[in-house]
Structures are given as structure tokens and as C-alpha cells.
Amino acid sequence: MENKRIYLSSPTMHGKEQEFVKEAFDTNWVAPLGPNVNSFEKELAEYVNIPNAAALSSGTAAIHLALRLLGVKKGDIVFVPSLTFSATCNPIIYENATPVFIDSEEETWNMSPEALRKAYEKYPSPKAVIIVHLYGTPAKLQEVMEICAEKGTAVIEDAAESLSSTYKGKHTGTFGRFGIYSFNGNKIITTSGGGMLVSEEEAMIERARFLSTQARDPARHYQHSQIGYNYRMSNVTAGIGRGQLLSLEEHKALKKAIYKQYQEAFSDIEELSMNPLNPDGDANNWLSCMTIKEGARVTPDMVMDALEAENIECRPIWKPMHLQPVFQEYDFISVLEEKGGKGSISEDIFNRGLCLPSDIKNTQEDMDRIINIVRKVFVTAHIVA
Ligand SMILES: *Cc1c(COP(=O)(O)O)cnc(C)c1O
């Protein structure tokens, strides 16, 4: 009883999901593609207000297809934020292209427009730019999109963490030539696993559907002129997605309430800051995160140790890609040193930050438990009384 497990962000089901899944079973439309897939695409596209969507097996698959559709190939440069989950940039390597990692800015933790400009000085013609909206906070879209438009580079928006977040009233994922969403288990809604590729361009989404079903030419004999993938979403999982979509706004409201509660509960701890929100946007607060002031007596490890000791799940901030052994050979662009700083902003956020439990099934009791444990770490360090 007293050590109930609290999760970082686990699936939250409502029952409606099962009705759509049951329909798939009742009609034996367990496979192949079917009405749930078509409806899920249509319903998600309507929700984010874009005409075309292709339901896929994962968000990673959606990023991979977006790169394929843009013709990214061996030797091409792709700009991508360093501070993200590896799934953002792995597909660049699948195509033997070359990622160039871009540092974050402090105001939203996303791609720094200044560092992006600097990257263009060194690499004037990247094939694509991938933007991420980390932890649900929209990037500085106006600035970043303007630079990319000026240079004529196609943008892929990795909105895996930011479904339902908006920027100036428009959904994240609908600003770039392609947008991608993820329905992985811990995302704001889940299909147990899945993704979506969206675009204004109907022909591109048609091609995504073709490539994601093994790129079979229109002939009776199995004929192929291109390499395809098995990346399509199944009619069963799409049923889960249709049910989840009905609760997306509710999930968002609950995520926002969690963030707000942490923010208020920690407002007197000067050494602690919550992750930034973009004043031009409305975040889904997928994960609530915090950073600790440099030089404070409390470290993220101390907070994480204290939570884990009480059976509470938490996690570090994503470790920047330019610090990953697997991406060691690739370039990284930062403007921090020109400003007299050391290292990079993404590394600094990683060093000083952590993700707090952000599960929308948390009760008030759970929230109090988490808050008290975090506070106690600061009290013990004589930072607050
Ligand atoms: C979860 C995530 C992905 C990958 O989505 P999957 O559906 O798990 O493949 C990509 N980018 C970011 C930033 C993510 O958080």
C-alpha cells in the first residue's frame, strides 16, 4: 500500500478503445488494413486540421518515410536538434545521410534559430531540417520556419511528444512539409505502438502509403521498382487510436494540471525551475521536467535517487545526440562559446535536469507524495526550510 508504484507516463485507457477493437474482431478485420485505419487517419487529420495522414507502425517509421519522400540519400546533410530522443535522427542514418546536430536555445529547449543560422554558414544546402517540440513545448517555430523558408529547405516536424500542442493557434506537426506523431506506450495517447505521417500534400501521403506496404507496383504479379517497407498500422491498433483520440483533450488538460501543480508546489525553491513553455504556444506538457541551478547543493541524481527509492519512476533529460558514442563522428553546431559560455546549452540542460512523473492517472495523494519527496531533498540540503 505505502509503496504504490508511480509511473512516469503510462497508458490511460477509457473503454471506448475496446469498442473499436471489438468491431475489428466482430468483422474479422483484424488484418489487413481496414475501416479503423481509414477512420483514424481521417479523425486525426481533422483534429490537427490538415488534409492528409497516413497511419504507420511507429513515429520512427513516419520520420523515415518523410526522409525517403524528400529524397534524402547518401551524403545529404540533415539538420536535427541534438537535444532529443535518438528516434529523431536514427532514420537519417538508415538512409546513409549525414546528421548535423544543432544546439538548443534556453527559452523552449528546442532548436536554436541562432545555431541554425550558424549551421547554414558551414553547410549551405542541407536536404532537410528536422524540428522537435521537446516534452510538448513548441519550438520557436516562427524564427526557425522563416530561416528554412529563406534557404528553401524542407522541414520535417517531429511532433511525437507534442500532439495537441499548438503554436499561435495552429497544431504542432502541421507547420513543416511533413509532420509526424507517435502513439508509443508513454506518449499522450497510445495505440500500444504506432505513428502518423501528415502533410498538406496528398500525393506525398499516397506515396507514403505505397512505400509503407512494400512498394508493390500495380500489377497482378508481385512487381517492385522501388524498395518498400512494412510500416503500416494494423486495423486493430488503429481501433485503439480512434478510442484514445476521443480523450486527447482530456489528457492534455490533465497533463497541464500536473505541470501547474509542480510549478506552484516548487515556486519557493529558488534553485529549482520547471521546464520552459513557449509564450506563443499552448503546450500539452507531455512530461513535466525540472532543472536545478548550477552550483546548487542538490543534483538531479539526488532527486532521482530519492524518487526511485520510493518506487516512483522518473528519468533524466534526453542525453544530447552529439554526446552519444554512436553519433561521435558527426558535427555539432552551438553558439554558446561565442557568447562566452562553455560546452553547449543542450548539455547544460541534460546536466541540470530531470523528468518528473507525469502520469495522468496520478491521484492527489500520488502528487503529494512526489512533491514531498522532491521538497525533502532540498530541505535536507538546507536550501529551503
Ligand atoms: C517517441 C519519440 C519518437 C519515436 O516514436 P516511436 O513511435 O516510438 O517510434 C520520435 N521522436 C521523439 C522526440 C520521441 O519522443
Coordinates of C-alpha atoms and ligand atoms in Angstrom, one line a residue:
M1 CA 0.0 0.0 0.0
E2 CA 2.5 2.6 1.1
N3 CA 4.9 1.9 -1.8
K4 CA 2.5 2.0 -4.7
R5 CA 4.4 2.3 -8.0
I6 CA 4.0 5.7 -9.6
Y7 CA 4.8 5.9 -13.4
L8 CA 6.5 8.5 -15.5
S9 CA 3.7 8.3 -18.1
S10 CA 1.8 5.1 -18.7
P11 CA -1.1 4.3 -21.0
T12 CA -4.5 5.6 -19.9
M13 CA -7.4 3.6 -21.4
H14 CA -11.1 4.5 -21.1
G15 CA -13.0 1.6 -22.5
K16 CA -14.1 3.3 -25.8
E17 CA -10.9 1.8 -27.3
Q18 CA -12.2 -1.7 -26.8
E19 CA -15.4 -0.9 -28.7
F20 CA -13.4 -0.1 -31.9
V21 CA -11.2 -3.1 -31.3
K22 CA -14.2 -5.3 -30.8
E23 CA -15.7 -4.1 -34.1
A24 CA -12.5 -5.1 -35.8
F25 CA -12.8 -8.6 -34.3
D26 CA -16.5 -8.9 -35.0
T27 CA -16.0 -8.2 -38.6
N28 CA -12.8 -10.2 -38.7
W29 CA -11.0 -7.1 -39.8
V30 CA -8.0 -7.9 -37.6
A31 CA -6.0 -7.6 -40.8
P32 CA -5.2 -6.2 -43.3
L33 CA -5.9 -2.5 -43.4
G34 CA -9.5 -1.6 -42.8
P35 CA -12.1 0.8 -41.7
N36 CA -10.4 1.7 -38.4
V37 CA -7.2 2.7 -40.2
N38 CA -9.0 4.9 -42.6
S39 CA -11.1 6.5 -39.9
F40 CA -8.2 7.0 -37.5
E41 CA -6.3 8.8 -40.3
K42 CA -9.3 11.0 -41.1
E43 CA -10.1 11.7 -37.5
L44 CA -6.5 12.6 -36.5
A45 CA -6.2 14.8 -39.6
E46 CA -9.4 16.6 -38.7
Y47 CA -8.2 17.1 -35.2
V48 CA -4.9 18.7 -36.2
N49 CA -6.5 20.4 -39.1
I50 CA -4.5 19.0 -42.0
P51 CA -6.0 17.3 -45.1
N52 CA -3.8 14.1 -45.3
A53 CA -2.5 11.5 -42.9
A54 CA -1.0 8.0 -43.1
A55 CA -1.2 5.7 -40.1
L56 CA 2.0 3.8 -39.6
S57 CA 3.7 1.3 -37.3
S58 CA 5.7 3.9 -35.4
G59 CA 6.7 7.5 -35.2
T60 CA 10.2 6.4 -36.2
A61 CA 8.8 4.8 -39.4
A62 CA 7.0 8.1 -40.1
I63 CA 10.3 10.1 -39.9
H64 CA 12.0 7.5 -42.1
L65 CA 9.3 7.8 -44.8
A66 CA 9.4 11.6 -44.6
L67 CA 13.1 11.5 -45.3
R68 CA 12.5 9.0 -48.2
L69 CA 9.8 11.2 -49.7
L70 CA 12.1 14.2 -49.6
G71 CA 14.7 12.1 -51.5
V72 CA 17.3 12.2 -48.7
K73 CA 20.1 9.9 -49.7
K74 CA 23.7 9.1 -49.1
G75 CA 25.9 12.1 -48.3
D76 CA 23.0 14.5 -47.9
I77 CA 23.1 16.8 -44.8
V78 CA 20.1 16.8 -42.4
F79 CA 20.0 19.4 -39.6
V80 CA 18.5 18.0 -36.4
P81 CA 18.4 19.1 -32.8
S82 CA 20.9 17.5 -30.5
L83 CA 18.6 17.5 -27.5
T84 CA 16.1 14.8 -28.5
F85 CA 15.3 11.1 -28.4
S86 CA 17.5 9.0 -30.7
A87 CA 14.5 8.1 -32.8
T88 CA 14.5 11.6 -34.3
C89 CA 17.9 11.1 -36.0
N90 CA 18.2 7.3 -36.5
P91 CA 16.3 7.3 -39.8
I92 CA 18.9 9.8 -41.2
I93 CA 21.4 7.0 -40.7
Y94 CA 19.1 4.4 -42.2
E95 CA 19.4 6.5 -45.5
N96 CA 23.2 6.9 -45.1
A97 CA 22.7 10.6 -44.9
T98 CA 24.7 12.8 -42.5
P99 CA 23.1 14.4 -39.4
V100 CA 24.4 17.8 -38.3
F101 CA 23.4 18.3 -34.7
I102 CA 22.1 21.8 -33.7
D103 CA 22.2 23.1 -30.2
S104 CA 19.1 24.2 -28.2
E105 CA 18.1 27.7 -27.0
E106 CA 17.2 28.2 -23.4
E107 CA 13.7 29.6 -23.9
T108 CA 12.0 26.4 -25.1
W109 CA 14.9 23.9 -25.1
N110 CA 14.3 23.4 -28.8
M111 CA 16.4 24.1 -31.9
S112 CA 18.2 27.4 -31.6
P113 CA 17.5 29.8 -34.5
E114 CA 20.9 31.3 -34.0
A115 CA 22.7 28.0 -34.1
L116 CA 20.6 27.0 -37.1
R117 CA 21.8 30.2 -38.9
K118 CA 25.4 29.3 -38.0
A119 CA 24.9 25.8 -39.3
Y120 CA 23.8 27.2 -42.7
E121 CA 27.1 29.2 -42.9
K122 CA 29.0 25.9 -42.7
Y123 CA 26.6 23.7 -44.6
P124 CA 24.7 26.0 -47.0
S125 CA 22.4 23.4 -48.6
P126 CA 21.1 20.7 -46.2
K127 CA 18.5 18.4 -47.7
A128 CA 16.1 18.7 -44.8
V129 CA 15.7 20.2 -41.3
I130 CA 14.0 18.2 -38.5
I131 CA 12.4 20.3 -35.8
V132 CA 11.4 18.7 -32.5
H133 CA 8.9 20.1 -29.9
L134 CA 10.6 18.6 -26.8
Y135 CA 8.4 17.4 -23.9
G136 CA 5.4 19.1 -25.7
T137 CA 6.8 22.6 -25.7
P138 CA 6.5 24.1 -29.2
A139 CA 9.8 25.3 -30.7
K140 CA 10.4 28.8 -31.8
L141 CA 8.5 28.0 -35.0
Q142 CA 8.3 31.4 -36.5
E143 CA 12.0 32.0 -36.4
V144 CA 13.0 28.5 -37.4
M145 CA 10.5 28.2 -40.2
E146 CA 11.5 31.7 -41.6
I147 CA 15.1 30.6 -41.8
C148 CA 14.3 27.4 -43.5
A149 CA 11.9 29.1 -46.0
E150 CA 14.6 31.7 -46.8
K151 CA 17.0 28.9 -47.5
G152 CA 14.4 26.8 -49.3
T153 CA 14.9 23.7 -47.1
A154 CA 12.1 21.3 -46.4
V155 CA 11.1 20.9 -42.8
I156 CA 10.0 17.7 -41.0
E157 CA 8.3 18.3 -37.7
D158 CA 8.9 15.6 -35.2
A159 CA 5.8 16.2 -33.1
A160 CA 6.0 12.8 -31.4
E161 CA 5.9 14.4 -28.0
S162 CA 3.6 17.3 -28.8
L163 CA 0.4 16.0 -30.3
S164 CA -2.3 18.6 -29.2
S165 CA 0.3 21.4 -28.5
T166 CA -0.4 24.5 -30.6
Y167 CA 1.7 27.4 -31.7
K168 CA -0.1 30.7 -32.4
G169 CA -3.3 28.6 -32.6
K170 CA -2.0 26.1 -35.1
H171 CA -1.2 22.5 -34.2
T172 CA 2.5 21.4 -34.0
G173 CA 3.1 18.9 -36.7
T174 CA 1.3 21.0 -39.3
F175 CA 4.0 23.7 -39.9
G176 CA 6.5 21.6 -41.9
R177 CA 6.2 19.9 -45.2
F178 CA 5.8 16.8 -43.1
G179 CA 4.7 16.3 -39.6
I180 CA 4.9 13.1 -37.5
Y181 CA 3.2 11.9 -34.4
S182 CA 3.9 8.9 -32.2
F183 CA 1.5 6.6 -30.3
N184 CA 4.1 4.8 -28.4
G185 CA 3.1 3.5 -25.0
N186 CA 4.2 6.5 -22.9
K187 CA 3.0 9.3 -25.3
I188 CA 0.0 11.5 -24.6
I189 CA -2.2 9.0 -26.4
T190 CA -1.2 5.5 -27.4
T191 CA -2.1 2.7 -29.7
S192 CA 0.4 0.4 -27.9
G193 CA 2.7 1.4 -30.7
G194 CA 2.2 3.4 -33.8
G195 CA 2.7 6.6 -35.6
M196 CA 1.2 9.0 -38.1
L197 CA 2.7 11.0 -41.0
V198 CA 0.8 14.1 -42.0
S199 CA 1.2 16.6 -44.9
E200 CA -0.7 19.2 -46.9
E201 CA 0.4 17.3 -50.0
E202 CA -2.0 14.5 -50.9
A203 CA 0.3 12.8 -53.4
M204 CA 3.1 12.6 -50.8
I205 CA 0.8 10.8 -48.3
E206 CA -0.4 8.5 -51.1
R207 CA 3.3 7.6 -51.8
A208 CA 3.8 7.1 -48.0
R209 CA 1.0 4.5 -48.0
F210 CA 2.6 2.8 -51.1
L211 CA 6.1 2.7 -49.6
S212 CA 4.7 1.5 -46.2
T213 CA 3.1 -1.5 -47.8
Q214 CA 6.1 -2.9 -49.6
A215 CA 6.0 -0.6 -52.6
R216 CA 4.1 -3.0 -54.8
D217 CA 3.6 -1.8 -58.4
P218 CA 0.0 -2.0 -59.8
A219 CA 0.4 -5.5 -61.4
R220 CA -1.0 -8.9 -60.7
H221 CA 2.4 -10.5 -60.4
Y222 CA 4.3 -9.1 -57.4
Q223 CA 6.4 -6.5 -59.1
H224 CA 8.6 -3.9 -57.4
S225 CA 10.5 -1.0 -58.9
Q226 CA 11.5 0.5 -55.5
I227 CA 12.4 -0.6 -52.0
G228 CA 9.4 -0.7 -49.7
Y229 CA 8.7 -1.2 -46.1
N230 CA 6.3 -3.0 -43.8
Y231 CA 5.4 0.2 -41.9
R232 CA 1.6 0.3 -42.0
M233 CA -0.6 0.4 -38.9
S234 CA -3.0 -2.5 -38.3
N235 CA -6.7 -2.2 -38.1
V236 CA -6.7 -3.4 -34.5
T237 CA -4.3 -0.9 -33.2
A238 CA -6.0 1.9 -35.2
G239 CA -9.1 1.0 -33.2
I240 CA -7.2 1.8 -30.0
G241 CA -6.1 5.0 -31.6
R242 CA -9.7 6.1 -32.5
G243 CA -10.8 5.5 -28.9
Q244 CA -7.8 7.4 -27.5
L245 CA -8.3 10.3 -29.8
L246 CA -11.7 10.9 -28.1
S247 CA -9.8 11.5 -24.8
L248 CA -6.9 13.5 -26.2
E249 CA -8.2 16.9 -25.0
E250 CA -8.9 15.5 -21.5
H251 CA -5.4 14.0 -21.4
K252 CA -3.9 17.4 -22.3
A253 CA -5.9 19.2 -19.6
L254 CA -4.7 16.6 -17.0
K255 CA -1.0 16.9 -18.2
K256 CA -1.3 20.7 -17.9
A257 CA -2.7 20.4 -14.4
I258 CA 0.2 18.2 -13.3
Y259 CA 2.7 20.8 -14.6
K260 CA 0.9 23.6 -12.9
Q261 CA 0.8 21.7 -9.6
Y262 CA 4.5 21.1 -9.7
Q263 CA 5.2 24.7 -10.6
E264 CA 3.2 26.0 -7.7
A265 CA 4.5 23.5 -5.2
F266 CA 8.1 24.3 -6.0
S267 CA 7.7 28.1 -6.6
D268 CA 9.5 28.9 -3.3
I269 CA 12.6 26.8 -4.2
E270 CA 14.8 29.3 -5.9
E271 CA 17.3 26.6 -7.1
L272 CA 14.5 24.7 -9.0
S273 CA 12.9 25.7 -12.3
M274 CA 10.3 23.9 -14.3
N275 CA 10.9 23.3 -18.0
P276 CA 10.1 26.4 -20.1
L277 CA 6.9 26.9 -22.0
N278 CA 6.6 28.9 -25.2
P279 CA 4.6 32.1 -24.6
D280 CA 3.5 31.9 -28.3
G281 CA 2.1 28.4 -27.8
D282 CA -0.1 26.1 -25.8
A283 CA 1.9 23.1 -24.7
N284 CA 0.5 19.6 -23.9
N285 CA 3.0 19.3 -21.1
W286 CA 3.6 15.7 -22.1
L287 CA 6.3 15.4 -19.4
S288 CA 6.9 17.9 -16.6
C289 CA 10.6 18.5 -16.2
M290 CA 12.7 20.5 -13.9
T291 CA 16.3 21.9 -13.8
I292 CA 18.4 22.7 -10.8
K293 CA 20.5 25.9 -10.7
E294 CA 24.2 25.4 -11.4
G295 CA 26.2 25.1 -8.2
A296 CA 23.2 24.1 -6.0
R297 CA 23.8 21.5 -3.3
V298 CA 21.1 19.3 -4.9
T299 CA 21.8 17.4 -8.1
P300 CA 19.4 15.7 -10.4
D301 CA 20.8 12.3 -9.3
M302 CA 19.9 13.1 -5.7
V303 CA 16.3 13.9 -6.7
M304 CA 16.1 10.8 -8.9
D305 CA 17.6 8.6 -6.3
A306 CA 15.1 9.8 -3.7
L307 CA 12.1 9.2 -6.0
E308 CA 13.3 5.8 -7.1
A309 CA 13.9 4.7 -3.5
E310 CA 10.1 5.3 -3.1
N311 CA 9.2 3.3 -6.1
I312 CA 8.5 6.4 -8.2
E313 CA 9.6 6.4 -11.8
C314 CA 11.5 9.4 -13.2
R315 CA 14.1 9.8 -15.9
P316 CA 17.0 12.1 -16.9
I317 CA 16.6 14.6 -19.7
W318 CA 17.4 13.1 -23.1
K319 CA 21.2 12.8 -23.4
P320 CA 22.2 15.1 -26.3
M321 CA 22.9 13.2 -29.6
H322 CA 26.3 14.9 -30.1
L323 CA 27.4 13.3 -26.8
Q324 CA 26.3 9.8 -27.9
P325 CA 29.0 7.3 -28.7
V326 CA 27.1 6.1 -31.8
F327 CA 27.0 9.7 -33.3
Q328 CA 30.5 10.7 -32.3
E329 CA 31.7 11.3 -35.9
Y330 CA 29.0 13.9 -36.7
D331 CA 29.3 17.7 -36.4
F332 CA 27.6 19.8 -33.7
I333 CA 26.8 23.5 -34.0
S334 CA 26.4 25.7 -31.0
V335 CA 26.6 29.4 -30.4
L336 CA 27.3 29.2 -26.7
E337 CA 31.1 29.5 -26.9
E338 CA 30.8 32.7 -28.9
K339 CA 28.7 34.1 -26.1
G340 CA 31.4 33.2 -23.6
G341 CA 29.8 30.0 -22.3
K342 CA 31.4 26.5 -22.1
G343 CA 30.0 23.4 -23.7
S344 CA 26.5 23.7 -25.0
I345 CA 23.0 24.6 -23.9
S346 CA 21.7 21.1 -24.6
E347 CA 24.4 19.6 -22.5
D348 CA 23.7 22.1 -19.7
I349 CA 20.0 21.2 -19.7
F350 CA 21.0 17.5 -19.6
N351 CA 23.4 18.0 -16.7
R352 CA 20.9 20.0 -14.6
G353 CA 17.6 18.5 -15.5
L354 CA 15.2 15.5 -15.0
C355 CA 11.7 14.4 -16.0
L356 CA 9.2 14.3 -13.2
P357 CA 6.4 11.7 -13.0
S358 CA 3.7 12.9 -15.3
D359 CA 1.2 10.1 -15.3
I360 CA -2.4 11.4 -15.7
K361 CA -3.7 8.7 -13.5
N362 CA -1.8 10.2 -10.5
T363 CA -4.1 10.9 -7.6
Q364 CA -3.8 13.9 -5.4
E365 CA -2.2 11.6 -2.9
D366 CA 0.4 10.5 -5.5
M367 CA 1.2 14.1 -6.4
D368 CA 1.6 15.0 -2.8
R369 CA 4.0 12.0 -2.3
I370 CA 6.1 13.1 -5.3
I371 CA 6.2 16.7 -4.2
N372 CA 7.1 16.0 -0.6
I373 CA 10.0 13.7 -1.7
V374 CA 11.4 16.3 -4.0
R375 CA 11.0 19.1 -1.4
K376 CA 12.6 17.0 1.2
V377 CA 15.8 16.7 -0.9
F378 CA 16.0 20.5 -1.0
V379 CA 15.2 20.8 2.7
T380 CA 17.8 18.2 3.7
A381 CA 20.4 20.2 1.7
H382 CA 19.3 23.3 3.7
I383 CA 18.1 25.1 0.7
V384 CA 14.5 25.6 1.9
A385 CA 13.1 25.4 5.4
Ligands
LIG1 C1 8.8 8.8 -29.0 C2 9.6 9.6 -29.9 C3 9.8 9.2 -31.3 C4 9.6 7.9 -31.8 O1 8.3 7.4 -31.9 P1 8.0 5.8 -31.9 O2 6.6 5.8 -32.2 O3 8.4 5.3 -30.6 O4 8.8 5.3 -33.0 C5 10.5 10.1 -32.1 N1 10.9 11.3 -31.7 C6 10.7 11.7 -30.4 C7 11.1 13.1 -30.0 C8 10.0 10.9 -29.5 O5 9.9 11.2 -28.2

